[in-house]
Short mmCIF file of C-alpha atoms and ligand atoms in Angstrom, two decimals:
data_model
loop_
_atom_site.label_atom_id
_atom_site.label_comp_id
_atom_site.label_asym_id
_atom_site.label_seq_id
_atom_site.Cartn_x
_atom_site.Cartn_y
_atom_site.Cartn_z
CA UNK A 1 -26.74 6.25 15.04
CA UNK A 2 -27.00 4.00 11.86
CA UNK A 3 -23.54 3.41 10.65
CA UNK A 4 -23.71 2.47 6.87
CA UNK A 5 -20.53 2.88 6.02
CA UNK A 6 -18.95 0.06 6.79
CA UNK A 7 -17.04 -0.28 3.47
CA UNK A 8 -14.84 2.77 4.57
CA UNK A 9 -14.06 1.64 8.15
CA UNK A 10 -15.19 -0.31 11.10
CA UNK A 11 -15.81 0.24 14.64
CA UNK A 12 -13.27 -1.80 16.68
CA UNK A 13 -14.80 -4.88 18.55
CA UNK A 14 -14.10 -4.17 22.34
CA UNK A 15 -12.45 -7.30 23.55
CA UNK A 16 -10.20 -6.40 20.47
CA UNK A 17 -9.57 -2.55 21.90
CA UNK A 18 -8.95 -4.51 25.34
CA UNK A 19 -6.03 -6.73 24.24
CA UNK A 20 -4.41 -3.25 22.34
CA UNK A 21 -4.74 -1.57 25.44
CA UNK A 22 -3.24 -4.29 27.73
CA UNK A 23 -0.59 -4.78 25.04
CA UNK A 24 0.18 -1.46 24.88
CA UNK A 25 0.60 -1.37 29.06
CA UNK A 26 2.19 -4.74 29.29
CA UNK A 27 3.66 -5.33 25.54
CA UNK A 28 5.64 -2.70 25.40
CA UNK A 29 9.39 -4.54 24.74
CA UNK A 30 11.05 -4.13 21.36
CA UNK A 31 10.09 -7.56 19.17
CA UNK A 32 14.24 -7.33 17.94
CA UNK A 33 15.52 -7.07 21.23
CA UNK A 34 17.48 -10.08 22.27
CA UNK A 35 16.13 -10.17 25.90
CA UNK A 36 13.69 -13.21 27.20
CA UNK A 37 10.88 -10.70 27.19
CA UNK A 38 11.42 -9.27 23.94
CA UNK A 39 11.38 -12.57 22.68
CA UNK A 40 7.78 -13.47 23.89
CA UNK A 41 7.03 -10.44 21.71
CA UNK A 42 8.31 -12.23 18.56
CA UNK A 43 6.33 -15.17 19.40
CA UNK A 44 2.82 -13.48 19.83
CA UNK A 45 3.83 -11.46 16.56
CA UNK A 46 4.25 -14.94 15.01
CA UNK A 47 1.26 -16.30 16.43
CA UNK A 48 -0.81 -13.49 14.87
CA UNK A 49 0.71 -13.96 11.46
CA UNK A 50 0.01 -17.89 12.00
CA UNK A 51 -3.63 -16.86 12.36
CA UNK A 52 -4.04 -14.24 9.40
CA UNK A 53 -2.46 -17.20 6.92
CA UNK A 54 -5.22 -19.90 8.65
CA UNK A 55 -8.03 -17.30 7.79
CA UNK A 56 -6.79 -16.94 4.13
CA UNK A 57 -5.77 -20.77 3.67
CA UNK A 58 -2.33 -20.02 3.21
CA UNK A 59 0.11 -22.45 3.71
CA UNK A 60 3.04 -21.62 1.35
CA UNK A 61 3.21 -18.20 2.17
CA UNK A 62 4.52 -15.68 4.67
CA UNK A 63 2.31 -12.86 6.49
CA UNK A 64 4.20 -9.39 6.02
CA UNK A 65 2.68 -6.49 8.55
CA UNK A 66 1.89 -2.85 7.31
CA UNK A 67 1.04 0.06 8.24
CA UNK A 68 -2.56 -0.35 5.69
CA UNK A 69 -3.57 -1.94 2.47
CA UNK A 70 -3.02 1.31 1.13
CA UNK A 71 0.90 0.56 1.71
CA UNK A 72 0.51 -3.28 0.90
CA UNK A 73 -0.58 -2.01 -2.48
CA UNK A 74 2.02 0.22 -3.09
CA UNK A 75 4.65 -2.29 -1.98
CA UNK A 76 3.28 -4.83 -4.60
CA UNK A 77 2.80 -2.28 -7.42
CA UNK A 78 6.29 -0.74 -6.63
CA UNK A 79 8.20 -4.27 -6.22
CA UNK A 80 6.04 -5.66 -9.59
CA UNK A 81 5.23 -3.42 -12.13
CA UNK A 82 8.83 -3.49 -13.92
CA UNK A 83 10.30 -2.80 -17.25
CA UNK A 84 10.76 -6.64 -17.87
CA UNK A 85 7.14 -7.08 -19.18
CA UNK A 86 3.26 -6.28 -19.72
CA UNK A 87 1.75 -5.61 -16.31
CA UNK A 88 -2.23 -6.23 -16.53
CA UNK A 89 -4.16 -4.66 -13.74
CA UNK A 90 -7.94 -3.82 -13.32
CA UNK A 91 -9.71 -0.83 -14.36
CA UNK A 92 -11.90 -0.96 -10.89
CA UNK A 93 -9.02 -0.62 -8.56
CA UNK A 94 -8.98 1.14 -5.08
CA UNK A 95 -6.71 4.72 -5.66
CA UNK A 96 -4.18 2.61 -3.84
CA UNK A 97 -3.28 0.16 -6.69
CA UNK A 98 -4.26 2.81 -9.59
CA UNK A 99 -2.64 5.69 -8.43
CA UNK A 100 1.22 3.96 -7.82
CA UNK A 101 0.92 2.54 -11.68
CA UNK A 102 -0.28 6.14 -12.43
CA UNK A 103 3.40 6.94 -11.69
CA UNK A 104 5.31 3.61 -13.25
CA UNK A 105 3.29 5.09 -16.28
CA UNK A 106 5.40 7.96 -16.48
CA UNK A 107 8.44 5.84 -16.43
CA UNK A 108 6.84 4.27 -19.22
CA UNK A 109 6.25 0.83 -18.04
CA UNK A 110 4.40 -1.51 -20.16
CA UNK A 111 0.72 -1.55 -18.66
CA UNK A 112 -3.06 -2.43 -19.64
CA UNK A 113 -6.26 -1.58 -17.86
CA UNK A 114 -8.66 -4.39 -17.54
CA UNK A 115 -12.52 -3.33 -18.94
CA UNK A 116 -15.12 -3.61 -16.60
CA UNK A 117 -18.50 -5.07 -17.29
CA UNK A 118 -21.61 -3.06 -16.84
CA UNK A 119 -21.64 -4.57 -13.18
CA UNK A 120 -18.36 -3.83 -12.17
CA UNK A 121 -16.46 -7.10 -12.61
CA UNK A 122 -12.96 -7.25 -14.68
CA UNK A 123 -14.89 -8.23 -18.48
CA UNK A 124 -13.28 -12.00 -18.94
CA UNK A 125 -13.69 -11.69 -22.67
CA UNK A 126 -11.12 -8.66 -23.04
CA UNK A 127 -8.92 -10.33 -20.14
CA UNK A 128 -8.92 -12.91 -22.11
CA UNK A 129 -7.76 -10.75 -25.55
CA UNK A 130 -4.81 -9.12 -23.32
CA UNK A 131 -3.73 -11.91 -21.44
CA UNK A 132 -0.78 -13.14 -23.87
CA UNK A 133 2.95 -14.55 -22.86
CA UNK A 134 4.29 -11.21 -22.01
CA UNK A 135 2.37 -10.46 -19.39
CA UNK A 136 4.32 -11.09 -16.21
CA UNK A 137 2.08 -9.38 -13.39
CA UNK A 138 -1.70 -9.18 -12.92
CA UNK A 139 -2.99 -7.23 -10.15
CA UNK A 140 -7.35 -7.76 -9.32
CA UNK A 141 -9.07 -6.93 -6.80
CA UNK A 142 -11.62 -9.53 -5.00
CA UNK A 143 -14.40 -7.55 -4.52
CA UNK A 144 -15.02 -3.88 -5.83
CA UNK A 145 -15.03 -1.77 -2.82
CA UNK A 146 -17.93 0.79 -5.24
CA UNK A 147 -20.42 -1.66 -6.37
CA UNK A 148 -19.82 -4.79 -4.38
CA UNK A 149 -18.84 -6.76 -7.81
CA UNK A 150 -17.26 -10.08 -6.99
CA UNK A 151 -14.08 -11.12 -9.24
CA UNK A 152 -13.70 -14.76 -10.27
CA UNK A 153 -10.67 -15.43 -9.03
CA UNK A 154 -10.12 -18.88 -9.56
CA UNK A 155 -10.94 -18.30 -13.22
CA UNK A 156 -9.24 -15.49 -13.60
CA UNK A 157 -5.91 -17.59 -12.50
CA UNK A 158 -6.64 -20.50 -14.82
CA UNK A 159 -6.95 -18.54 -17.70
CA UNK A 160 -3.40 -16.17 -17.17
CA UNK A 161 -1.40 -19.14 -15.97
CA UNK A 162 -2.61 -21.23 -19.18
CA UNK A 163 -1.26 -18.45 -21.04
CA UNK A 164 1.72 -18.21 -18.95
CA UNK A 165 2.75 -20.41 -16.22
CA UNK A 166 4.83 -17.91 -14.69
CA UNK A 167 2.97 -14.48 -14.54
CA UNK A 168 2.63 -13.25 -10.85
CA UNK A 169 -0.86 -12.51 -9.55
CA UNK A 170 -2.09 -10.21 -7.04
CA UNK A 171 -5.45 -9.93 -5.31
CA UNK A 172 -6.55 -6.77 -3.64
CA UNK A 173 -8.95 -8.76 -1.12
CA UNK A 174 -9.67 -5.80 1.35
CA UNK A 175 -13.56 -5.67 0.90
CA UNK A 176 -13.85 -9.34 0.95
CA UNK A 177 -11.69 -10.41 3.91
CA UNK A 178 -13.17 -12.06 6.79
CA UNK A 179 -16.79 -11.87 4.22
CA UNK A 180 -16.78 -14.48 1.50
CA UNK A 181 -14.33 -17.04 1.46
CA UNK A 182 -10.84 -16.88 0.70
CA UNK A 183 -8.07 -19.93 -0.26
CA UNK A 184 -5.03 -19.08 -1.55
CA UNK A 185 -3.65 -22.71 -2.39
CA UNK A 186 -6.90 -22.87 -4.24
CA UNK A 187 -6.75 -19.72 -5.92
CA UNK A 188 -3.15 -20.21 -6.71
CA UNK A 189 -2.41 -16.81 -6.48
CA UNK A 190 1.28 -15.09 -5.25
CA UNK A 191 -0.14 -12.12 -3.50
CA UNK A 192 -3.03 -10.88 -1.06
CA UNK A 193 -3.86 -7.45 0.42
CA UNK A 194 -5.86 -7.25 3.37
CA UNK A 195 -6.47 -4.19 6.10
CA UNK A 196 -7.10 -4.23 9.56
CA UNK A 197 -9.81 -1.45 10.28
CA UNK A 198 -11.93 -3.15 7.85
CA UNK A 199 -12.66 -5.56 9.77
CA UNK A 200 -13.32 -4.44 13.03
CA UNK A 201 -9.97 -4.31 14.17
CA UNK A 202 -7.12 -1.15 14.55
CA UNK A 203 -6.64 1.25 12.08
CA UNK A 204 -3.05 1.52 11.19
CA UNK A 205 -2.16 -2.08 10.29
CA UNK A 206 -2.25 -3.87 7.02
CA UNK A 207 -1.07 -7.00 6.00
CA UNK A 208 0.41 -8.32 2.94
CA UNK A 209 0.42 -12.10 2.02
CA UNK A 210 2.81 -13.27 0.09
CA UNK A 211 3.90 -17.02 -1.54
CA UNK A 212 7.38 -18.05 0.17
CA UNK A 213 10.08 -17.01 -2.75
CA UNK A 214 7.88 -14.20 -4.18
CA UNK A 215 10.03 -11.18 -4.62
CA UNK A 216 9.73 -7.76 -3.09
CA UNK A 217 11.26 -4.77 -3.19
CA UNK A 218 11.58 -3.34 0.34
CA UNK A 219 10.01 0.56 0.62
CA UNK A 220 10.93 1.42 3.54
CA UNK A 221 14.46 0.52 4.63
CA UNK A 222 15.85 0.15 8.17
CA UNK A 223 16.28 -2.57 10.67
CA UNK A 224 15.09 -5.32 8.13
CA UNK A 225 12.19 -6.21 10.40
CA UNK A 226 9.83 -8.15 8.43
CA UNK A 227 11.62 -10.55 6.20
CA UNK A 228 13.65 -7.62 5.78
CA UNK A 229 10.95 -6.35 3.26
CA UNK A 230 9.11 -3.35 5.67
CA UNK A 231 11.87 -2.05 8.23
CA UNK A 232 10.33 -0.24 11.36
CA UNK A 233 9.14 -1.85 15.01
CA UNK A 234 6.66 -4.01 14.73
CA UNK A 235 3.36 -2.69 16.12
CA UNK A 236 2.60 -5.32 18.29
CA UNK A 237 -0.54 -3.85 19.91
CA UNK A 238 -2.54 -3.05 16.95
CA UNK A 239 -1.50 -6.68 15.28
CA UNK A 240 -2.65 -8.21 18.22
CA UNK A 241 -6.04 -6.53 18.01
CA UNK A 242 -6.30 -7.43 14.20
CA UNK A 243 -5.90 -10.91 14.60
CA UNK A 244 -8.28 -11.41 17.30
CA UNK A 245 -10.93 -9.48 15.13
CA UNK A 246 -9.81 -11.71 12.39
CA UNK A 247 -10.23 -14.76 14.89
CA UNK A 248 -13.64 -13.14 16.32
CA UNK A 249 -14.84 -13.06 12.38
CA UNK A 250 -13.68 -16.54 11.38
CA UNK A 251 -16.01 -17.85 13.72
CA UNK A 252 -19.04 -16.55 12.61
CA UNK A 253 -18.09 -15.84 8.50
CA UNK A 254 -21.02 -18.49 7.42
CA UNK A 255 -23.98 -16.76 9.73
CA UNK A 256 -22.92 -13.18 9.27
CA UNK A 257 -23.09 -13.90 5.74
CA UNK A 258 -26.46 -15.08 5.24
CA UNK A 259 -27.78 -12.59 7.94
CA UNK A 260 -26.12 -9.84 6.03
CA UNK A 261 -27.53 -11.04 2.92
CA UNK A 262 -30.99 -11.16 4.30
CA UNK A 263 -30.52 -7.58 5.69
CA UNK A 264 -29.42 -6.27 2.31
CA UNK A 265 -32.11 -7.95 0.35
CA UNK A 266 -35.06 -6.73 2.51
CA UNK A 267 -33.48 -3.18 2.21
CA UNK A 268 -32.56 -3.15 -1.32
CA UNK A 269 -36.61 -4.04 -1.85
CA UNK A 270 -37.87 -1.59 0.58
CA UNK A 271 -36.01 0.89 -0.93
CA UNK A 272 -36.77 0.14 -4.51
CA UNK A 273 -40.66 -0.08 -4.12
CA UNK A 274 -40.51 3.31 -2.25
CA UNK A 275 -38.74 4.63 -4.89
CA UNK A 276 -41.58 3.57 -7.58
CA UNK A 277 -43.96 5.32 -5.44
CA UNK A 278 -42.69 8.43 -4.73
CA UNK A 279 -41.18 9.33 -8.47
CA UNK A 280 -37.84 9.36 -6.91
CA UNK A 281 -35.31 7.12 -9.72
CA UNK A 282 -33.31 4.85 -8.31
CA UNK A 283 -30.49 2.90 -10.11
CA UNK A 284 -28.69 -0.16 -8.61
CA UNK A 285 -25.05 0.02 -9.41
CA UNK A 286 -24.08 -3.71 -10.05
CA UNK A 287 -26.96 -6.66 -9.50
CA UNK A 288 -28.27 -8.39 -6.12
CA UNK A 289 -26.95 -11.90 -7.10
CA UNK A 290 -23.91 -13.38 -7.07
CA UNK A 291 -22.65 -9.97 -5.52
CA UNK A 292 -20.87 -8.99 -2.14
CA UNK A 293 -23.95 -8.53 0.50
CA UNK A 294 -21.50 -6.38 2.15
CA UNK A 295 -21.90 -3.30 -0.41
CA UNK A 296 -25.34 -1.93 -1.65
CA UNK A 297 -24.48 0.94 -4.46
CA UNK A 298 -27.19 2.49 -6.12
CA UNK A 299 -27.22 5.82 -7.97
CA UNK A 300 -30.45 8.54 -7.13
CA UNK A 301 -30.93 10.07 -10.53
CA UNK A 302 -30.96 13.78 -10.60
CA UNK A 303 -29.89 14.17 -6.92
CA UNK A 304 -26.76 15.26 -5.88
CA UNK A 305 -25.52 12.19 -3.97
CA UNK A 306 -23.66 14.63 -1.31
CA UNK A 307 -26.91 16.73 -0.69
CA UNK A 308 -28.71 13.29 0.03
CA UNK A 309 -25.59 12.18 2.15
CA UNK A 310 -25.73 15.53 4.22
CA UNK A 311 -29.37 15.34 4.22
CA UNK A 312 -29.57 11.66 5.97
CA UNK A 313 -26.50 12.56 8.48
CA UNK A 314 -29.37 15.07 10.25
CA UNK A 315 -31.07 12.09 10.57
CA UNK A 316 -28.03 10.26 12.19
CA UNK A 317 -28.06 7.78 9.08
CA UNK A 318 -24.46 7.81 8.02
CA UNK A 319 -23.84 6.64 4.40
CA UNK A 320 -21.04 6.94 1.54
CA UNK A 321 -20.88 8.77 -1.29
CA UNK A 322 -18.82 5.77 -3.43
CA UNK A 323 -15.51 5.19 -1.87
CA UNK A 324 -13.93 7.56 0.65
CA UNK A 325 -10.62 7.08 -0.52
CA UNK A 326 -12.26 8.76 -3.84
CA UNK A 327 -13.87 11.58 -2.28
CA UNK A 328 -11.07 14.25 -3.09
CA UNK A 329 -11.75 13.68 -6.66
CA UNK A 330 -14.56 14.43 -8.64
CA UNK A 331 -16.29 11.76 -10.94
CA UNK A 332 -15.84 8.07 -10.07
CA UNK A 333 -13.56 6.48 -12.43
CA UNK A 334 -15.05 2.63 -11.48
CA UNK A 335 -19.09 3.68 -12.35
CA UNK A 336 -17.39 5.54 -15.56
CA UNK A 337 -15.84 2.22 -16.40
CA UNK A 338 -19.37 1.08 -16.26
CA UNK A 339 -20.47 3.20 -18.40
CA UNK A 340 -23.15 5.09 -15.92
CA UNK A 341 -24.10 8.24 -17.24
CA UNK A 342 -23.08 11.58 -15.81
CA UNK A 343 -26.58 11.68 -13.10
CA UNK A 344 -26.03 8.26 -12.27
CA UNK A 345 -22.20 9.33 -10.56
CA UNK A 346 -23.09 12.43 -9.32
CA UNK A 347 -26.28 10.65 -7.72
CA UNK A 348 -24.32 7.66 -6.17
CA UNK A 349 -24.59 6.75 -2.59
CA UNK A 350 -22.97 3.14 -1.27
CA UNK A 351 -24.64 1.76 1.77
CA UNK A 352 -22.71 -0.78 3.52
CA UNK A 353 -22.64 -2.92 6.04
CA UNK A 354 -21.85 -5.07 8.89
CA UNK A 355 -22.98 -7.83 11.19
CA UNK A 356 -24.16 -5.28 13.20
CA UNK A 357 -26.21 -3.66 11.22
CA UNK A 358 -28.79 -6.13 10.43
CA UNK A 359 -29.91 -4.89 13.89
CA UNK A 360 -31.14 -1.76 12.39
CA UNK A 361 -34.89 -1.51 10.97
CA UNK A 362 -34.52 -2.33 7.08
CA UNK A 363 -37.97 -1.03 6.47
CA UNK A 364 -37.50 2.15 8.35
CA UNK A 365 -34.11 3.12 7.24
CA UNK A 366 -35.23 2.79 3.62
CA UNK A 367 -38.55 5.16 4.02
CA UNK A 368 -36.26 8.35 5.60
CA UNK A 369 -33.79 7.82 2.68
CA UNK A 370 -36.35 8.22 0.40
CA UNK A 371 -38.33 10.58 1.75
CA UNK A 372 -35.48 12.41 2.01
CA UNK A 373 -34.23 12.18 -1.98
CA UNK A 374 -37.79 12.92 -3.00
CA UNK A 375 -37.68 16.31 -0.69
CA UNK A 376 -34.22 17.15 -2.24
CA UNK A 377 -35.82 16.74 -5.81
CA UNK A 378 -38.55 18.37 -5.34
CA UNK A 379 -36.34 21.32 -4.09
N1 PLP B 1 -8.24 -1.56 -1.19
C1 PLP B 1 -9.57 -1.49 -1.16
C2 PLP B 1 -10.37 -2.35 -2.08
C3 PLP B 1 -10.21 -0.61 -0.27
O1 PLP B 1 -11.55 -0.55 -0.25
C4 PLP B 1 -9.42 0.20 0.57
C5 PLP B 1 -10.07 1.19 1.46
O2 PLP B 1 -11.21 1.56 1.27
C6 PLP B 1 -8.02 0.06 0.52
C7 PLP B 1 -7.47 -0.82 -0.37
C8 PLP B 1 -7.13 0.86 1.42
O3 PLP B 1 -7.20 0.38 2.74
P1 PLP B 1 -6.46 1.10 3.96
O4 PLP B 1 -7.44 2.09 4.49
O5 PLP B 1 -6.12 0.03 4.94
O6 PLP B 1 -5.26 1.76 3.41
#
């Protein structure tokens, strides 16, 4: 099978699956108990939370477990989008960030979408137009989980804090985690979102970073695990298994990137003079530099992308059709935001990828895809 997908989930890594499994056999005392044993819980929850801030730089800052980014999201939206002031957020969002504010809207909070360039990346010039003193929250997302589009983050920050010193930023860093790198006491940012499956570990686990002081307002209400900001027993098992996939990525960040990189390039190229020669018109979605290797979204004009997507799964190539937390709605509100015209969405398909798919046979891969488009347009 050729898993291109990678942008939607991951495959576990074994030894990861190994340590769940033994956890779940061996690990199986209550983290709140007040027993020796449960206490050795608390400490290898700890110890996983020490790792996940090391990976991100984070020294300031506390490591709150979820159940996914979807929920760190909502948690952040929920706790920071209040009546006090103008709440900026990005028009490229994951459903996860958009979708919450969709609701503050209709308790008519005070909110403004970012633009997007034509590539996908928050457009500085009207950030810089909206960013004024009122604004007290941004939320942007790292990388765009549709077109790969890298956000400057650093410059981002510089410009809202010299407006105002005090406005709380978020970073929804899901598709870059454990990719490009990340530095929170560089950035200077107050939150980060990050998931587990992403990244080769568990699904079920999220993670929300968050600057010591930062408020929250707690969701879901219990036993006060957590700082007291997301009640419910900790699941040990599946936060052990992130952090060693975390740990297990750290090591190799650097290599996987350039190999990665390499991978996407040769495909990207393959692809595109194939596409010149067979009549088939290909779009890319974004540019090649300066973007996440990770992601690869083009747009096959006058194909429906789910035809070619259905098409290419009898061939046990497995691809997206943009994001998959977007596939129960029609259109695709980021490539919209890019102004792509209406064949360029229905004809997008994101390939994306992993370390482990620079195994696969660039050259290969890109001749059944297109073979296969130019059969469906011929059709
Ligand atoms: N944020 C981004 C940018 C994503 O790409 C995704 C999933 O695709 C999410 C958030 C949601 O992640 P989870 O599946 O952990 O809820």
């Amino acid at each position: 099978m050729f898993f291109l997908d990678n942008a939607s989930t991951t495959q576990c890594f074994t030894e990861s699956a190994e340590i769940i499994k033994q956890a779940l056999i061996n690990d199986y005392f209550n983290p709140s108990a007040k027993y020796r044993y449960a206490m050795e819980e608390q400490k290898k929850l700890n110890e996983c939370r020490r790792i996940i801030l090391s990976s991100v730089g984070a020294i300031n800052f506390d490591c709150i477990f979820t159940g996914s980014a979807t929920e760190s999201n909502n948690l952040v939206i929920n706790s920071l989008v209040t009546k006090h002031y103008v709440s900026l957020i990005s028009g490229g969002e994951h459903s996860s960030i958009y979708e919450p504010v969709q609701k503050e809207l209709e308790d008519n909070r005070k909110i403004e979408f970012l633009k997007l360039d034509e590539f996908g990346a928050v457009d500085l010039k009207d950030f810089e137009d909206k960013m004024t003193k009122d604004v007290g929250f941004i939320s942007v997302m790292y990388v765009s989980n549709e077109t790969g589009a890298i956000n400057d983050i650093k410059q981002i920050v510089e410009i809202a804090r010299s407006v105002n010193p005090k406005v709380l930023i978020h970073v929804d860093a899901v598709q870059g985690y454990c990719k490009l790198p990340i530095n929170l006491e560089e950035w200077g940012i107050d939150y980060l979102t990050i998931s587990s499956h992403k990244v080769n570990g568990p699904k079920g686990v999220g993670a929300l970073i968050v600057r010591k002081k930062c408020k929250l307002s707690p969701q879901i209400l219990g036993g006060g695990q957590e700082n007291g900001v997301r009640s419910g027993t900790e699941n040990l098992p599946s936060v052990l298994g992130f952090a060693n996939s975390v740990k297990i990525h750290m090591s190799t960040i650097d290599e996987d990137y350039k190999k990665v990189l390499e991978f996407k390039t040769n495909f990207y190229n393959r692809l595109l003079s194939l596409s010149k020669d067979s009549g088939v018109e290909m779009e890319l979605n974004g540019k090649m530099c300066g973007f996440s290797p990770y992601i690869l979204s083009v747009s096959f004009v006058g194909i429906k992308a789910e035809v070619l997507l259905h098409s290419l799964e009898e061939k046990d190539i497995l691809v997206g059709t943009g994001s998959a937390c977007n596939s129960h709605h029609s259109g695709n509100r980021v490539l919209e935001g890019m102004h792509k015209s209406k064949q360029e969405v229905e004809g997008n398909i994101r390939f994306s990828f992993s370390s482990e798919s620079v195994n696969y046979d660039a050259q290969c891969l890109a001749q059944t895809i297109i073979e296969n488009a130019k059969k469906i347009k011929r059709k």
